[in-house]
XYZ file of C-alpha atoms in Angstrom:
342
model
C 5.237 -7.165 -16.742
C 3.230 -4.515 -15.063
C 0.049 -5.946 -13.600
C -2.966 -4.021 -14.778
C -6.556 -4.971 -14.402
C -9.463 -3.109 -15.797
C -12.816 -4.169 -14.591
C -15.778 -2.583 -16.156
C -18.450 -3.858 -13.884
C -22.125 -4.055 -14.587
C -24.238 -2.843 -17.382
C -27.164 -2.977 -15.062
C -30.075 -0.767 -15.933
C -30.713 0.205 -12.359
C -32.433 3.421 -11.646
C -30.931 5.926 -9.268
C -31.698 5.318 -5.632
C -30.732 6.641 -2.213
C -29.087 10.018 -2.645
C -26.442 9.099 -5.173
C -25.513 12.634 -6.307
C -24.658 10.941 -9.576
C -24.838 13.610 -12.241
C -22.953 11.298 -14.622
C -23.499 7.967 -12.844
C -19.797 7.280 -13.342
C -16.891 6.783 -10.978
C -13.310 6.053 -12.043
C -11.310 4.388 -9.271
C -7.540 3.812 -9.399
C -6.295 1.631 -6.567
C -3.796 -1.016 -5.495
C -4.095 -4.289 -7.417
C -6.705 -6.691 -6.026
C -7.369 -4.415 -3.076
C -11.149 -3.904 -3.135
C -13.586 -6.768 -2.631
C -15.534 -7.222 -5.924
C -18.656 -7.816 -3.818
C -18.392 -4.260 -2.507
C -18.095 -2.880 -6.024
C -21.247 -4.700 -7.070
C -23.135 -3.688 -3.928
C -22.168 -0.033 -4.307
C -23.375 0.032 -7.904
C -26.667 -1.627 -7.006
C -27.321 0.731 -4.103
C -26.368 3.972 -5.819
C -26.697 3.405 -9.568
C -23.155 4.746 -9.983
C -21.105 2.605 -12.365
C -17.489 2.020 -11.386
C -14.530 1.599 -13.697
C -11.601 0.180 -11.756
C -7.910 0.352 -12.702
C -5.027 -0.788 -10.532
C -1.361 -0.083 -9.833
C 1.428 -1.672 -7.791
C 3.405 1.324 -6.548
C 2.907 4.844 -5.250
C 5.371 5.988 -7.878
C 3.094 4.724 -10.648
C 0.135 6.546 -9.123
C 2.053 9.812 -8.736
C 3.355 9.655 -12.301
C -0.149 9.087 -13.618
C -1.576 12.089 -11.771
C 1.342 14.345 -12.689
C 0.988 13.458 -16.354
C -2.408 15.143 -16.371
C -3.756 12.415 -18.631
C -5.683 10.509 -15.979
C -9.418 10.668 -15.433
C -9.694 9.263 -11.929
C -12.117 10.262 -9.179
C -10.734 8.272 -6.226
C -7.150 7.080 -5.644
C -5.414 5.493 -2.641
C -1.900 6.904 -1.980
C 0.184 6.103 1.086
C 0.769 8.750 3.722
C 3.949 10.340 2.364
C 2.493 10.456 -1.138
C -0.642 12.180 0.182
C 1.703 14.864 1.500
C 3.528 15.127 -1.830
C 0.273 15.290 -3.798
C -1.108 18.044 -1.571
C 2.110 20.049 -1.949
C 2.009 19.672 -5.728
C -1.640 20.676 -5.993
C -2.757 17.316 -7.362
C -5.653 16.757 -4.936
C -9.065 18.313 -4.465
C -9.960 19.756 -1.066
C -12.980 17.641 -0.119
C -13.355 19.042 3.416
C -12.770 15.511 4.658
C -13.138 16.397 8.340
C -16.807 17.238 7.757
C -17.630 14.106 5.764
C -19.626 11.267 7.299
C -16.682 8.952 6.728
C -14.465 10.997 9.042
C -16.593 9.999 12.035
C -15.607 6.375 11.397
C -11.849 7.066 11.355
C -9.825 5.867 14.328
C -8.731 8.947 16.305
C -5.065 8.000 16.014
C -5.219 8.504 12.238
C -6.923 11.920 12.248
C -5.091 15.186 11.539
C -1.745 13.530 10.905
C 1.322 15.253 9.471
C 0.468 14.338 5.879
C -2.933 16.121 6.111
C -2.868 18.099 9.347
C -6.289 19.669 9.017
C -7.914 16.586 7.434
C -9.115 18.437 4.366
C -7.982 16.104 1.597
C -7.954 12.488 2.801
C -9.930 9.806 4.578
C -7.637 7.070 6.016
C -8.494 3.637 4.616
C -6.129 0.798 5.628
C -2.659 0.471 7.125
C 0.050 -2.130 7.492
C 3.697 -2.913 6.922
C 6.164 -3.723 4.163
C 8.685 -6.459 4.844
C 9.538 -9.805 3.301
C 8.056 -13.293 3.095
C 9.900 -16.618 2.975
C 8.852 -19.916 1.381
C 9.148 -22.491 4.155
C 9.314 -25.442 1.764
C 12.458 -23.976 0.254
C 14.008 -22.031 3.100
C 14.493 -23.411 6.627
C 16.603 -20.599 8.058
C 15.651 -17.728 10.362
C 13.387 -14.855 9.322
C 13.792 -12.455 12.198
C 16.234 -9.929 10.776
C 16.773 -7.938 7.586
C 20.208 -9.588 7.540
C 18.734 -12.732 5.953
C 17.165 -10.623 3.214
C 19.978 -8.219 2.431
C 22.824 -10.685 2.983
C 21.254 -13.997 1.934
C 23.050 -17.305 2.309
C 22.292 -20.947 1.551
C 19.037 -21.558 -0.316
C 18.246 -17.845 -0.333
C 21.373 -16.842 -2.274
C 20.296 -16.107 -5.836
C 16.634 -16.599 -4.964
C 15.639 -13.256 -3.494
C 13.048 -10.958 -5.115
C 12.948 -7.227 -4.371
C 10.305 -4.557 -4.979
C 10.784 -2.777 -8.301
C 10.640 0.711 -6.773
C 12.699 2.312 -3.974
C 9.795 3.572 -1.868
C 9.942 0.788 0.732
C 13.168 -1.085 0.062
C 15.449 1.859 0.827
C 13.706 2.537 4.178
C 14.108 -1.180 4.941
C 17.825 -0.909 4.228
C 17.955 2.167 6.450
C 16.271 0.249 9.270
C 18.862 -2.520 8.933
C 21.753 -0.048 8.910
C 20.230 2.104 11.681
C 20.107 5.146 9.415
C 17.348 7.765 9.621
C 14.662 7.765 6.931
C 15.064 10.667 4.521
C 18.645 11.306 5.549
C 20.471 14.051 3.650
C 23.867 12.613 4.545
C 25.696 11.347 1.480
C 27.840 9.037 3.606
C 24.733 7.329 4.969
C 23.236 6.839 1.534
C 26.563 5.475 0.303
C 26.201 2.735 2.924
C 22.673 2.042 1.668
C 23.945 1.775 -1.903
C 26.771 -0.545 -0.929
C 24.329 -2.833 0.905
C 21.916 -2.965 -2.034
C 24.774 -3.402 -4.518
C 26.075 -6.391 -2.559
C 22.563 -7.849 -2.290
C 22.077 -7.487 -6.057
C 24.421 -10.437 -6.625
C 21.785 -12.644 -4.993
C 18.643 -11.028 -6.431
C 16.678 -13.086 -8.949
C 14.308 -10.287 -9.937
C 13.199 -6.761 -9.042
C 9.417 -6.860 -9.316
C 6.260 -5.749 -7.531
C 3.982 -7.827 -9.787
C 2.830 -11.426 -9.451
C 4.427 -11.734 -6.034
C 1.961 -14.324 -4.774
C 2.639 -16.862 -7.515
C 6.389 -16.249 -7.438
C 6.865 -16.839 -3.704
C 4.099 -19.417 -3.233
C 5.446 -21.662 -5.987
C 8.994 -21.487 -4.689
C 10.286 -19.748 -7.813
C 12.092 -17.553 -5.272
C 12.533 -18.263 -1.580
C 12.358 -14.672 -0.257
C 10.262 -11.806 -1.593
C 9.551 -8.252 -0.537
C 5.870 -8.117 0.292
C 3.126 -6.489 2.293
C 1.673 -7.980 5.461
C -1.951 -8.548 4.440
C -1.128 -9.823 0.961
C 1.200 -12.412 2.460
C -1.510 -13.416 4.903
C -4.102 -13.792 2.143
C -1.816 -16.161 0.239
C -1.208 -18.215 3.371
C -4.857 -18.399 4.378
C -6.637 -18.530 1.017
C -4.134 -20.593 -0.975
C -2.408 -22.577 1.794
C 0.890 -21.180 0.571
C 3.852 -22.482 2.655
C 5.020 -18.979 3.494
C 5.896 -16.921 6.554
C 5.962 -13.133 6.888
C 9.217 -12.167 8.595
C 9.360 -10.109 11.793
C 12.748 -8.327 11.517
C 14.152 -7.262 14.862
C 15.304 -4.003 13.238
C 11.680 -3.136 12.391
C 9.145 -3.108 9.580
C 8.312 -0.237 7.195
C 4.879 1.229 8.018
C 2.338 2.614 5.573
C -1.229 3.937 5.641
C -3.313 4.332 2.488
C -6.017 6.988 2.276
C -8.877 7.723 -0.086
C -8.382 11.043 -1.897
C -9.920 12.829 -4.895
C -7.583 14.025 -7.690
C -7.791 17.677 -8.671
C -9.075 16.833 -12.149
C -11.893 14.574 -10.973
C -15.085 15.141 -12.960
C -17.245 13.110 -10.575
C -16.188 14.366 -7.182
C -19.691 14.117 -5.691
C -19.761 10.448 -6.673
C -16.265 10.085 -5.235
C -17.394 11.429 -1.861
C -20.429 9.131 -1.946
C -18.072 6.189 -2.544
C -15.678 7.225 0.244
C -18.513 7.606 2.747
C -20.004 4.263 1.676
C -16.719 2.351 1.938
C -16.216 3.765 5.437
C -19.539 2.475 6.784
C -18.886 -0.124 9.459
C -20.483 -3.087 7.656
C -18.693 -2.338 4.385
C -15.383 -1.682 6.124
C -15.720 -5.077 7.820
C -16.291 -6.841 4.497
C -13.250 -5.042 3.093
C -11.128 -5.961 6.134
C -11.994 -9.634 5.779
C -11.186 -9.552 2.046
C -8.130 -7.291 1.831
C -6.641 -8.503 5.116
C -4.929 -5.245 5.992
C -5.772 -3.389 9.186
C -8.690 -0.997 8.852
C -8.228 2.696 9.645
C -11.975 3.039 10.176
C -14.288 1.260 12.592
C -15.266 -2.339 11.800
C -17.616 -4.858 13.403
C -15.144 -6.860 15.464
C -17.690 -9.659 15.979
C -17.593 -10.344 12.212
C -13.843 -9.899 11.739
C -12.109 -13.116 10.687
C -8.548 -11.866 11.165
C -7.737 -12.024 14.857
C -4.502 -11.630 16.759
C -4.347 -15.389 17.409
C -4.563 -16.378 13.725
C -3.102 -13.360 11.933
C 0.465 -12.607 13.059
C 1.138 -10.768 9.807
C -1.135 -7.843 10.727
C -0.435 -8.019 14.460
C 3.363 -7.745 14.185
C 5.759 -8.172 17.053
C 8.388 -6.106 15.264
C 8.867 -2.353 15.702
C 7.145 -0.298 12.981
C 8.489 2.919 11.488
C 6.354 4.851 9.009
C 7.880 6.330 5.882
C 7.829 10.109 5.446
C 7.861 12.614 2.612
C 11.548 13.389 2.111
C 13.101 16.764 1.425
C 14.185 17.398 -2.178
C 17.815 16.858 -1.149
C 17.054 13.529 0.527
C 14.836 12.373 -2.330
C 17.585 13.231 -4.817
C 19.929 10.880 -2.950
C 17.291 8.121 -2.952
C 16.792 8.510 -6.704
C 20.528 8.511 -7.297
C 21.057 5.314 -5.304
C 18.226 3.513 -7.063
C 19.206 4.624 -10.549
C 22.819 3.619 -10.006
C 21.769 0.273 -8.534
C 19.688 -0.719 -11.543
C 22.215 0.352 -14.165
């Protein structure tokens, strides 16, 4: 079941304060499930008088479909790098002159002017990390240092593997394992990807991107596709007996940015929110909560996730970021995934 939360926070009768630019005092945010610290939402509303309505999704595909439908009413969304590129190309985003926003000064130089937004007009980088898989150590005692264990499971893992419900990160993972380029247009290469996923399907318990924490933490499955920081939160906050794998073939990299959809009716409020979230103190609170690496400056003295206690977000494995594929390459990806799930 698709995981959807809708949090309508605060009916506080707080008067406008500090430069809110809030002509409607409303802001509709659509973001990854459980990604923003509720404390930050409350603090933002108190400081600005802007009331936030928060919806969530579990895949870039869901976000893209929502924006393309034209039925959404969102002011800030958080796509990954290749989807920022796609959304710019399809005219789905508003040019917010990001490079001249206060938030841009907080962005780490290595994430400025990247290929998905070369002139930094549309996006402010937010967080980054990897997609891989997690194992339940109470149920699985084998190695977790290769994609081989995930795609060709044996022993306790056979029949107890869970895979993301969309192809965005699982096909690149298969390509890493097979040493095939991301976004290949070679049919022979994608046939190898299909054959690998088809063989794995015999051992897959479920394709799902929802409720991952409960499924892997309880031992309902012994291996699950997951993201680095989410796995770490379950280990640290819930004492889940889990380990985030470090495949020798590499992990799939991602970076989520804050952008404003073309149809936003509260774009001034959206920019206020983006600038506010990028302030060092707020970014530090978010880093400690969300547990993914911050793309903007944080107060390291207050950061609770350090290299010595957070191997998930300080990976030893090689990282390769996904890209926006050509139409021909994307057609092959869609074909493989559709055929797999038939």
